[in-house]
Tab-separated table of N, CA and C in Angstrom:
chain	number	residue	atom	x	y	z
A	3	LEU	N	-29.253	1.749	5.144
A	3	LEU	CA	-28.067	1.530	5.966
A	3	LEU	C	-27.039	2.620	5.695
A	4	PRO	N	-26.404	3.130	6.731
A	4	PRO	CA	-25.344	4.114	6.509
A	4	PRO	C	-24.123	3.429	5.882
A	5	LEU	N	-23.449	4.167	5.013
A	5	LEU	CA	-22.265	3.615	4.363
A	5	LEU	C	-21.074	3.668	5.317
A	6	THR	N	-20.177	2.703	5.171
A	6	THR	CA	-18.958	2.684	5.970
A	6	THR	C	-18.021	3.782	5.472
A	7	VAL	N	-17.016	4.103	6.270
A	7	VAL	CA	-16.019	5.087	5.859
A	7	VAL	C	-15.348	4.630	4.573
A	8	GLU	N	-15.049	3.326	4.496
A	8	GLU	CA	-14.395	2.807	3.294
A	8	GLU	C	-15.311	2.940	2.084
A	9	ALA	N	-16.597	2.681	2.255
A	9	ALA	CA	-17.540	2.808	1.143
A	9	ALA	C	-17.651	4.259	0.690
A	10	LEU	N	-17.667	5.191	1.631
A	10	LEU	CA	-17.720	6.613	1.270
A	10	LEU	C	-16.464	7.035	0.516
A	11	ARG	N	-15.314	6.578	1.013
A	11	ARG	CA	-14.048	6.915	0.332
A	11	ARG	C	-13.996	6.289	-1.052
A	12	ALA	N	-14.515	5.088	-1.197
A	12	ALA	CA	-14.549	4.433	-2.512
A	12	ALA	C	-15.377	5.260	-3.494
A	13	LYS	N	-16.456	5.827	-3.026
A	13	LYS	CA	-17.273	6.678	-3.903
A	13	LYS	C	-16.484	7.919	-4.338
A	14	GLU	N	-15.721	8.512	-3.419
A	14	GLU	CA	-14.895	9.671	-3.758
A	14	GLU	C	-13.821	9.293	-4.782
A	15	VAL	N	-13.164	8.162	-4.531
A	15	VAL	CA	-12.117	7.703	-5.451
A	15	VAL	C	-12.720	7.352	-6.808
A	16	ASN	N	-13.915	6.774	-6.800
A	16	ASN	CA	-14.592	6.457	-8.047
A	16	ASN	C	-14.797	7.706	-8.894
A	17	ALA	N	-15.097	8.810	-8.246
A	17	ALA	CA	-15.276	10.059	-8.983
A	17	ALA	C	-13.964	10.493	-9.645
A	18	ILE	N	-12.836	10.157	-9.001
A	18	ILE	CA	-11.527	10.507	-9.551
A	18	ILE	C	-11.088	9.491	-10.603
A	19	LEU	N	-11.202	8.194	-10.296
A	19	LEU	CA	-10.692	7.131	-11.165
A	19	LEU	C	-11.727	6.589	-12.139
A	20	GLY	N	-12.981	6.737	-11.806
A	20	GLY	CA	-14.085	6.098	-12.523
A	20	GLY	C	-14.312	6.652	-13.907
A	21	PRO	N	-15.505	6.527	-14.402
A	21	PRO	CA	-16.670	6.069	-13.665
A	21	PRO	C	-16.732	4.547	-13.570
A	22	LYS	N	-17.245	4.083	-12.463
A	22	LYS	CA	-17.367	2.650	-12.228
A	22	LYS	C	-18.713	2.132	-12.704
A	23	PHE	N	-19.769	2.804	-12.323
A	23	PHE	CA	-21.110	2.310	-12.608
A	23	PHE	C	-21.555	2.662	-14.018
A	24	GLY	N	-22.294	1.730	-14.620
A	24	GLY	CA	-22.898	1.983	-15.920
A	24	GLY	C	-21.982	1.802	-17.108
A	25	GLN	N	-20.743	1.378	-16.878
A	25	GLN	CA	-19.821	1.155	-17.976
A	25	GLN	C	-19.218	-0.231	-17.851
A	26	GLU	N	-19.060	-0.851	-19.019
A	26	GLU	CA	-18.430	-2.169	-19.021
A	26	GLU	C	-16.943	-2.061	-18.697
A	27	HIS	N	-16.333	-0.973	-19.154
A	27	HIS	CA	-14.891	-0.798	-18.955
A	27	HIS	C	-14.610	0.529	-18.259
A	28	PRO	N	-14.269	0.507	-16.978
A	28	PRO	CA	-13.918	1.747	-16.294
A	28	PRO	C	-12.593	2.290	-16.829
A	29	SER	N	-12.311	3.531	-16.512
A	29	SER	CA	-11.106	4.160	-17.054
A	29	SER	C	-9.825	3.713	-16.349
A	30	THR	N	-9.928	3.055	-15.210
A	30	THR	CA	-8.762	2.595	-14.466
A	30	THR	C	-8.705	1.073	-14.497
A	31	ASP	N	-7.520	0.539	-14.822
A	31	ASP	CA	-7.371	-0.911	-14.934
A	31	ASP	C	-7.244	-1.607	-13.581
A	32	LEU	N	-6.462	-1.030	-12.667
A	32	LEU	CA	-6.153	-1.725	-11.417
A	32	LEU	C	-6.058	-0.742	-10.265
A	33	VAL	N	-6.690	-1.095	-9.151
A	33	VAL	CA	-6.516	-0.379	-7.887
A	33	VAL	C	-5.968	-1.381	-6.881
A	34	VAL	N	-4.889	-0.991	-6.211
A	34	VAL	CA	-4.309	-1.810	-5.154
A	34	VAL	C	-4.616	-1.096	-3.837
A	35	ASP	N	-5.291	-1.783	-2.967
A	35	ASP	CA	-5.720	-1.233	-1.688
A	35	ASP	C	-4.847	-1.846	-0.595
A	36	LEU	N	-4.168	-1.008	0.186
A	36	LEU	CA	-3.266	-1.478	1.232
A	36	LEU	C	-3.910	-1.256	2.592
A	37	HIS	N	-3.897	-2.297	3.419
A	37	HIS	CA	-4.532	-2.231	4.732
A	37	HIS	C	-3.649	-2.861	5.786
A	38	SER	N	-3.788	-2.344	7.003
A	38	SER	CA	-3.330	-3.081	8.168
A	38	SER	C	-4.582	-3.398	8.978
A	39	THR	N	-4.475	-4.395	9.835
A	39	THR	CA	-5.628	-4.820	10.624
A	39	THR	C	-5.159	-5.276	11.994
A	40	THR	N	-6.041	-5.179	12.966
A	40	THR	CA	-5.713	-5.701	14.290
A	40	THR	C	-5.867	-7.216	14.335
A	41	THR	N	-6.469	-7.788	13.317
A	41	THR	CA	-6.689	-9.233	13.250
A	41	THR	C	-5.395	-9.952	12.880
A	42	ASN	N	-5.158	-11.100	13.458
A	42	ASN	CA	-3.957	-11.883	13.186
A	42	ASN	C	-4.121	-12.643	11.866
A	43	MET	N	-3.999	-11.915	10.769
A	43	MET	CA	-4.210	-12.474	9.427
A	43	MET	C	-2.915	-12.752	8.688
A	44	GLY	N	-1.770	-12.371	9.254
A	44	GLY	CA	-0.548	-12.455	8.484
A	44	GLY	C	-0.676	-11.524	7.288
A	45	THR	N	-0.109	-11.937	6.168
A	45	THR	CA	-0.291	-11.189	4.925
A	45	THR	C	-1.404	-11.884	4.161
A	46	THR	N	-2.474	-11.156	3.918
A	46	THR	CA	-3.621	-11.721	3.216
A	46	THR	C	-3.868	-10.937	1.939
A	47	ILE	N	-3.893	-11.663	0.844
A	47	ILE	CA	-4.194	-11.094	-0.469
A	47	ILE	C	-5.682	-11.312	-0.699
A	48	ILE	N	-6.408	-10.241	-0.963
A	48	ILE	CA	-7.855	-10.346	-1.157
A	48	ILE	C	-8.181	-9.975	-2.591
A	49	ILE	N	-8.853	-10.907	-3.272
A	49	ILE	CA	-9.227	-10.689	-4.665
A	49	ILE	C	-10.713	-10.986	-4.837
A	50	PRO	N	-11.319	-10.411	-5.855
A	50	PRO	CA	-12.741	-10.705	-6.105
A	50	PRO	C	-12.907	-12.062	-6.787
A	51	GLU	N	-14.000	-12.703	-6.462
A	51	GLU	CA	-14.358	-13.955	-7.127
A	51	GLU	C	-14.529	-13.678	-8.616
A	52	ALA	N	-14.139	-14.613	-9.444
A	52	ALA	CA	-14.326	-14.586	-10.897
A	52	ALA	C	-13.387	-13.630	-11.623
A	53	ASP	N	-12.371	-13.085	-10.963
A	53	ASP	CA	-11.392	-12.245	-11.649
A	53	ASP	C	-10.148	-13.092	-11.901
A	54	VAL	N	-10.108	-13.711	-13.060
A	54	VAL	CA	-9.037	-14.656	-13.390
A	54	VAL	C	-7.672	-13.981	-13.365
A	55	GLU	N	-7.590	-12.767	-13.889
A	55	GLU	CA	-6.309	-12.063	-13.931
A	55	GLU	C	-5.756	-11.845	-12.520
A	56	MET	N	-6.621	-11.411	-11.600
A	56	MET	CA	-6.151	-11.180	-10.235
A	56	MET	C	-5.847	-12.493	-9.517
A	57	ALA	N	-6.501	-13.569	-9.918
A	57	ALA	CA	-6.177	-14.879	-9.341
A	57	ALA	C	-4.749	-15.271	-9.713
A	58	TRP	N	-4.334	-15.009	-10.963
A	58	TRP	CA	-2.960	-15.309	-11.371
A	58	TRP	C	-1.973	-14.420	-10.612
A	59	VAL	N	-2.322	-13.139	-10.453
A	59	VAL	CA	-1.450	-12.238	-9.692
A	59	VAL	C	-1.319	-12.739	-8.253
A	60	ALA	N	-2.436	-13.113	-7.652
A	60	ALA	CA	-2.415	-13.605	-6.268
A	60	ALA	C	-1.556	-14.860	-6.151
A	61	ALA	N	-1.653	-15.751	-7.133
A	61	ALA	CA	-0.843	-16.975	-7.119
A	61	ALA	C	0.647	-16.628	-7.153
A	62	TYR	N	1.008	-15.665	-7.982
A	62	TYR	CA	2.410	-15.246	-8.082
A	62	TYR	C	2.876	-14.614	-6.768
A	63	VAL	N	2.062	-13.689	-6.230
A	63	VAL	CA	2.422	-13.013	-4.981
A	63	VAL	C	2.535	-14.026	-3.846
A	64	LEU	N	1.601	-14.957	-3.783
A	64	LEU	CA	1.650	-16.006	-2.761
A	64	LEU	C	2.981	-16.749	-2.821
A	65	HIS	N	3.378	-17.156	-4.017
A	65	HIS	CA	4.632	-17.888	-4.177
A	65	HIS	C	5.842	-17.028	-3.805
A	66	GLU	N	5.881	-15.803	-4.308
A	66	GLU	CA	7.037	-14.933	-4.082
A	66	GLU	C	7.189	-14.528	-2.615
A	67	CYS	N	6.102	-14.547	-1.875
A	67	CYS	CA	6.137	-14.147	-0.457
A	67	CYS	C	6.245	-15.340	0.485
A	68	GLY	N	6.524	-16.509	-0.050
A	68	GLY	CA	6.780	-17.670	0.798
A	68	GLY	C	5.606	-18.600	1.005
A	69	GLY	N	4.522	-18.371	0.292
A	69	GLY	CA	3.375	-19.266	0.382
A	69	GLY	C	2.769	-19.288	1.774
A	70	GLU	N	1.982	-20.301	2.011
A	70	GLU	CA	1.313	-20.408	3.309
A	70	GLU	C	2.311	-20.612	4.447
A	71	LEU	N	3.466	-21.212	4.153
A	71	LEU	CA	4.499	-21.351	5.183
A	71	LEU	C	5.069	-19.993	5.563
A	72	GLY	N	4.981	-19.043	4.628
A	72	GLY	CA	5.429	-17.680	4.896
A	72	GLY	C	4.329	-16.812	5.478
A	73	GLU	N	3.289	-17.451	5.976
A	73	GLU	CA	2.146	-16.765	6.574
A	73	GLU	C	1.441	-15.826	5.589
A	74	VAL	N	1.328	-16.290	4.352
A	74	VAL	CA	0.612	-15.541	3.320
A	74	VAL	C	-0.587	-16.375	2.900
A	75	ARG	N	-1.708	-15.704	2.765
A	75	ARG	CA	-2.939	-16.387	2.358
A	75	ARG	C	-3.615	-15.596	1.247
A	76	VAL	N	-4.411	-16.303	0.468
A	76	VAL	CA	-5.244	-15.657	-0.543
A	76	VAL	C	-6.687	-15.851	-0.114
A	77	LEU	N	-7.421	-14.769	-0.121
A	77	LEU	CA	-8.840	-14.792	0.223
A	77	LEU	C	-9.630	-14.263	-0.959
A	78	MET	N	-10.584	-15.049	-1.420
A	78	MET	CA	-11.452	-14.621	-2.509
A	78	MET	C	-12.789	-14.243	-1.894
A	79	HIS	N	-13.170	-12.960	-2.057
A	79	HIS	CA	-14.445	-12.586	-1.460
A	79	HIS	C	-15.596	-12.934	-2.381
A	80	SER	N	-16.763	-13.064	-1.795
A	80	SER	CA	-17.884	-13.722	-2.463
A	80	SER	C	-18.804	-12.796	-3.242
A	81	ILE	N	-18.359	-11.583	-3.537
A	81	ILE	CA	-19.175	-10.686	-4.364
A	81	ILE	C	-18.416	-10.450	-5.669
A	82	PRO	N	-18.700	-11.242	-6.707
A	82	PRO	CA	-17.934	-11.131	-7.943
A	82	PRO	C	-18.204	-9.847	-8.724
A	83	ASN	N	-19.391	-9.293	-8.617
A	83	ASN	CA	-19.768	-8.128	-9.396
A	83	ASN	C	-19.259	-6.864	-8.717
A	84	ARG	N	-18.327	-6.150	-9.342
A	84	ARG	CA	-17.721	-4.992	-8.704
A	84	ARG	C	-18.706	-3.862	-8.452
A	85	GLU	N	-19.790	-3.792	-9.217
A	85	GLU	CA	-20.796	-2.761	-8.983
A	85	GLU	C	-21.493	-2.953	-7.638
A	86	GLN	N	-21.465	-4.172	-7.120
A	86	GLN	CA	-22.099	-4.455	-5.835
A	86	GLN	C	-21.116	-4.375	-4.668
A	87	ARG	N	-19.831	-4.181	-4.971
A	87	ARG	CA	-18.816	-4.073	-3.913
A	87	ARG	C	-18.504	-2.597	-3.689
A	88	LEU	N	-18.840	-2.093	-2.551
A	88	LEU	CA	-18.586	-0.686	-2.250
A	88	LEU	C	-17.286	-0.545	-1.472
A	89	ASN	N	-16.209	-1.058	-2.069
A	89	ASN	CA	-14.899	-0.910	-1.450
A	89	ASN	C	-13.946	-0.286	-2.461
A	90	LEU	N	-12.813	0.184	-1.988
A	90	LEU	CA	-11.883	0.916	-2.841
A	90	LEU	C	-11.439	0.103	-4.045
A	91	SER	N	-11.102	-1.154	-3.834
A	91	SER	CA	-10.548	-1.948	-4.934
A	91	SER	C	-11.566	-2.231	-6.040
A	92	SER	N	-12.823	-1.924	-5.813
A	92	SER	CA	-13.824	-2.146	-6.858
A	92	SER	C	-13.966	-0.952	-7.791
A	93	ALA	N	-13.217	0.131	-7.555
A	93	ALA	CA	-13.318	1.325	-8.390
A	93	ALA	C	-12.656	1.132	-9.753
A	94	ALA	N	-11.919	0.059	-9.924
A	94	ALA	CA	-11.239	-0.211	-11.191
A	94	ALA	C	-11.737	-1.528	-11.766
A	95	ARG	N	-11.299	-1.809	-12.984
A	95	ARG	CA	-11.665	-3.067	-13.629
A	95	ARG	C	-11.195	-4.255	-12.793
A	96	HIS	N	-10.012	-4.114	-12.181
A	96	HIS	CA	-9.457	-5.166	-11.327
A	96	HIS	C	-9.097	-4.561	-9.974
A	97	GLY	N	-9.343	-5.332	-8.919
A	97	GLY	CA	-9.006	-4.878	-7.579
A	97	GLY	C	-8.148	-5.900	-6.873
A	98	PHE	N	-7.211	-5.412	-6.066
A	98	PHE	CA	-6.261	-6.264	-5.361
A	98	PHE	C	-6.000	-5.617	-4.015
A	99	THR	N	-6.273	-6.342	-2.947
A	99	THR	CA	-6.069	-5.792	-1.609
A	99	THR	C	-4.988	-6.586	-0.892
A	100	ILE	N	-4.078	-5.864	-0.254
A	100	ILE	CA	-3.049	-6.467	0.579
A	100	ILE	C	-3.355	-6.033	2.007
A	101	GLU	N	-3.646	-7.004	2.861
A	101	GLU	CA	-3.992	-6.714	4.256
A	101	GLU	C	-2.996	-7.440	5.154
A	102	VAL	N	-2.408	-6.709	6.092
A	102	VAL	CA	-1.371	-7.275	6.955
A	102	VAL	C	-1.745	-7.031	8.415
A	103	GLY	N	-1.635	-8.095	9.212
A	103	GLY	CA	-1.937	-7.958	10.628
A	103	GLY	C	-1.362	-9.116	11.418
A	104	PRO	N	-1.302	-9.016	12.713
A	104	PRO	CA	-1.931	-7.967	13.504
A	104	PRO	C	-1.031	-6.729	13.661
A	105	VAL	N	-1.673	-5.576	13.640
A	105	VAL	CA	-1.020	-4.313	13.922
A	105	VAL	C	-1.928	-3.554	14.881
A	106	PRO	N	-1.442	-3.233	16.076
A	106	PRO	CA	-2.284	-2.475	17.008
A	106	PRO	C	-2.647	-1.109	16.421
A	107	GLN	N	-3.796	-0.604	16.764
A	107	GLN	CA	-4.220	0.702	16.278
A	107	GLN	C	-3.248	1.773	16.743
A	108	GLY	N	-2.928	2.681	15.835
A	108	GLY	CA	-2.051	3.795	16.172
A	108	GLY	C	-0.581	3.441	16.222
A	109	VAL	N	-0.216	2.249	15.763
A	109	VAL	CA	1.181	1.795	15.827
A	109	VAL	C	1.688	1.546	14.410
A	110	LEU	N	2.914	1.976	14.147
A	110	LEU	CA	3.561	1.686	12.871
A	110	LEU	C	4.611	0.619	13.128
A	111	ARG	N	4.357	-0.599	12.632
A	111	ARG	CA	5.280	-1.715	12.851
A	111	ARG	C	6.083	-1.957	11.590
A	112	HIS	N	7.410	-1.962	11.737
A	112	HIS	CA	8.278	-2.134	10.575
A	112	HIS	C	8.032	-3.463	9.874
A	113	ASP	N	7.758	-4.531	10.614
A	113	ASP	CA	7.561	-5.830	9.977
A	113	ASP	C	6.291	-5.837	9.118
A	114	ALA	N	5.263	-5.135	9.548
A	114	ALA	CA	4.036	-5.053	8.741
A	114	ALA	C	4.290	-4.251	7.473
A	115	VAL	N	5.059	-3.179	7.601
A	115	VAL	CA	5.409	-2.382	6.416
A	115	VAL	C	6.229	-3.229	5.442
A	116	GLU	N	7.191	-3.981	5.966
A	116	GLU	CA	8.032	-4.823	5.113
A	116	GLU	C	7.219	-5.910	4.418
A	117	LYS	N	6.269	-6.524	5.120
A	117	LYS	CA	5.414	-7.545	4.502
A	117	LYS	C	4.560	-6.933	3.390
A	118	THR	N	4.044	-5.743	3.643
A	118	THR	CA	3.251	-5.049	2.628
A	118	THR	C	4.117	-4.731	1.415
A	119	GLN	N	5.318	-4.226	1.651
A	119	GLN	CA	6.235	-3.905	0.560
A	119	GLN	C	6.595	-5.146	-0.256
A	120	ARG	N	6.827	-6.260	0.422
A	120	ARG	CA	7.190	-7.506	-0.266
A	120	ARG	C	6.052	-7.946	-1.199
A	121	ALA	N	4.826	-7.900	-0.692
A	121	ALA	CA	3.674	-8.294	-1.518
A	121	ALA	C	3.472	-7.320	-2.674
A	122	LEU	N	3.626	-6.043	-2.415
A	122	LEU	CA	3.458	-5.031	-3.460
A	122	LEU	C	4.534	-5.166	-4.530
A	123	LYS	N	5.762	-5.439	-4.102
A	123	LYS	CA	6.866	-5.653	-5.055
A	123	LYS	C	6.559	-6.859	-5.950
A	124	ALA	N	6.059	-7.940	-5.361
A	124	ALA	CA	5.725	-9.130	-6.150
A	124	ALA	C	4.594	-8.820	-7.135
A	125	LEU	N	3.627	-8.035	-6.725
A	125	LEU	CA	2.541	-7.644	-7.631
A	125	LEU	C	3.105	-6.877	-8.820
A	126	PHE	N	3.965	-5.905	-8.548
A	126	PHE	CA	4.558	-5.125	-9.643
A	126	PHE	C	5.444	-5.990	-10.536
A	127	GLU	N	6.164	-6.939	-9.938
A	127	GLU	CA	6.975	-7.873	-10.748
A	127	GLU	C	6.079	-8.659	-11.703
A	128	PHE	N	4.955	-9.158	-11.180
A	128	PHE	CA	4.024	-9.905	-12.020
A	128	PHE	C	3.561	-9.044	-13.187
A	129	LEU	N	3.163	-7.820	-12.911
A	129	LEU	CA	2.663	-6.944	-13.974
A	129	LEU	C	3.737	-6.689	-15.035
A	130	GLN	N	4.985	-6.461	-14.573
A	130	GLN	CA	6.071	-6.227	-15.526
A	130	GLN	C	6.353	-7.477	-16.354
A	131	LYS	N	6.436	-8.624	-15.684
A	131	LYS	CA	6.692	-9.871	-16.414
A	131	LYS	C	5.544	-10.186	-17.367
A	132	SER	N	4.340	-9.879	-16.964
A	132	SER	CA	3.168	-10.105	-17.813
A	132	SER	C	3.255	-9.264	-19.082
A	133	ASN	N	3.723	-8.038	-18.936
A	133	ASN	CA	3.888	-7.172	-20.108
A	133	ASN	C	5.059	-7.598	-20.976
A	134	ASP	N	6.132	-8.100	-20.351
A	134	ASP	CA	7.330	-8.476	-21.092
A	134	ASP	C	7.182	-9.802	-21.818
A	135	ASP	N	6.672	-10.820	-21.137
A	135	ASP	CA	6.589	-12.162	-21.728
A	135	ASP	C	5.515	-12.969	-20.995
A	136	TYR	N	4.266	-12.712	-21.342
A	136	TYR	CA	3.121	-13.324	-20.662
A	136	TYR	C	3.174	-14.846	-20.724
A	137	ASP	N	3.488	-15.401	-21.888
A	137	ASP	CA	3.497	-16.860	-22.040
A	137	ASP	C	4.519	-17.524	-21.123
A	138	SER	N	5.700	-16.940	-21.016
A	138	SER	CA	6.735	-17.485	-20.140
A	138	SER	C	6.300	-17.409	-18.675
A	139	LEU	N	5.667	-16.314	-18.308
A	139	LEU	CA	5.173	-16.168	-16.940
A	139	LEU	C	4.140	-17.239	-16.620
A	140	MET	N	3.225	-17.494	-17.541
A	140	MET	CA	2.196	-18.509	-17.305
A	140	MET	C	2.808	-19.908	-17.235
A	141	GLU	N	3.851	-20.149	-18.022
A	141	GLU	CA	4.561	-21.435	-17.951
A	141	GLU	C	5.207	-21.605	-16.573
A	142	ASP	N	5.814	-20.535	-16.067
A	142	ASP	CA	6.433	-20.590	-14.737
A	142	ASP	C	5.386	-20.874	-13.662
A	143	LEU	N	4.242	-20.217	-13.750
A	143	LEU	CA	3.187	-20.459	-12.764
A	143	LEU	C	2.646	-21.888	-12.864
A	144	ALA	N	2.590	-22.419	-14.073
A	144	ALA	CA	2.135	-23.806	-14.244
A	144	ALA	C	3.106	-24.782	-13.592
A	145	LYS	N	4.395	-24.443	-13.566
A	145	LYS	CA	5.383	-25.292	-12.893
A	145	LYS	C	5.243	-25.181	-11.369
A	146	ILE	N	4.940	-23.984	-10.899
A	146	ILE	CA	4.793	-23.765	-9.460
A	146	ILE	C	3.540	-24.456	-8.926
A	147	TYR	N	2.466	-24.384	-9.717
A	147	TYR	CA	1.179	-24.986	-9.338
A	147	TYR	C	0.790	-26.015	-10.406
A	148	PRO	N	1.463	-27.183	-10.427
A	148	PRO	CA	1.270	-28.145	-11.514
A	148	PRO	C	-0.151	-28.701	-11.618
A	149	ASN	N	-0.885	-28.740	-10.513
A	149	ASN	CA	-2.255	-29.251	-10.600
A	149	ASN	C	-3.255	-28.136	-10.908
A	150	GLY	N	-2.733	-26.891	-11.075
A	150	GLY	CA	-3.592	-25.762	-11.407
A	150	GLY	C	-4.372	-25.215	-10.235
A	151	LYS	N	-4.090	-25.700	-9.032
A	151	LYS	CA	-4.831	-25.253	-7.856
A	151	LYS	C	-3.928	-24.412	-6.960
A	152	VAL	N	-4.430	-23.225	-6.632
A	152	VAL	CA	-3.715	-22.316	-5.752
A	152	VAL	C	-4.451	-22.309	-4.413
A	153	PRO	N	-3.736	-22.475	-3.293
A	153	PRO	CA	-4.421	-22.442	-1.994
A	153	PRO	C	-5.146	-21.113	-1.817
A	154	CYS	N	-6.441	-21.195	-1.608
A	154	CYS	CA	-7.261	-19.988	-1.541
A	154	CYS	C	-8.451	-20.231	-0.625
A	155	TYR	N	-8.765	-19.234	0.182
A	155	TYR	CA	-9.943	-19.285	1.036
A	155	TYR	C	-11.031	-18.442	0.390
A	156	ARG	N	-12.267	-18.752	0.717
A	156	ARG	CA	-13.391	-17.979	0.181
A	156	ARG	C	-14.156	-17.410	1.362
A	157	SER	N	-14.485	-16.133	1.274
A	157	SER	CA	-15.216	-15.510	2.379
A	157	SER	C	-16.643	-16.034	2.411
A	158	ALA	N	-17.197	-16.057	3.597
A	158	ALA	CA	-18.596	-16.461	3.754
A	158	ALA	C	-19.494	-15.363	3.214
A	159	LEU	N	-20.679	-15.725	2.812
A	159	LEU	CA	-21.634	-14.723	2.364
A	159	LEU	C	-21.974	-13.809	3.528
A	160	ALA	N	-22.136	-12.538	3.235
A	160	ALA	CA	-22.455	-11.558	4.275
A	160	ALA	C	-23.879	-11.753	4.765
A	161	LYS	N	-24.118	-11.395	6.011
A	161	LYS	CA	-25.455	-11.469	6.582
A	161	LYS	C	-26.351	-10.378	6.015
A	162	ILE	N	-25.742	-9.249	5.639
A	162	ILE	CA	-26.484	-8.144	5.045
A	162	ILE	C	-26.065	-8.046	3.584
A	163	PRO	N	-27.019	-8.161	2.632
A	163	PRO	CA	-26.669	-8.100	1.203
A	163	PRO	C	-25.857	-6.851	0.856
A	164	GLY	N	-24.838	-7.041	0.021
A	164	GLY	CA	-24.004	-5.939	-0.419
A	164	GLY	C	-22.789	-5.687	0.439
A	165	GLN	N	-22.694	-6.343	1.587
A	165	GLN	CA	-21.523	-6.177	2.435
A	165	GLN	C	-20.616	-7.387	2.302
A	166	ILE	N	-19.356	-7.154	2.527
A	166	ILE	CA	-18.395	-8.240	2.521
A	166	ILE	C	-18.288	-8.754	3.939
A	167	SER	N	-18.329	-10.066	4.101
A	167	SER	CA	-18.307	-10.637	5.458
A	167	SER	C	-16.963	-10.442	6.112
């Protein structure tokens, strides 16, 4: 199968940030991939399955951006092993994608840029708070999500192995 443009670019970025394959610990801790889409997804945070750290980040970003009432969703894709994900966010130990839509092709919409900035700001806030006082941050998240459950969707398995649905 021919690789997608995103898969080809991920390979190029891997050469810069990697190596990704064959090592337990890549040289880059986090890649944040920013996307717009023609799909009416609102602000969607996409994280890999089984990445607990990114799940906590997604929970924080979801809350800071207004939750589901603020048209923010968390999507966990169904390929937990980053070596099998040929996308940009898999080039690092942790991947985090912010996708905002709908945005028509060839159009720069200020509201989409602002939504992306808001989510990115919340991600950076989480990272800073995590470095400053991790225990306090986790206590705050436990208050926000007292039952320990964060609203999250899971992508369907792809029809073709190795692709994200």
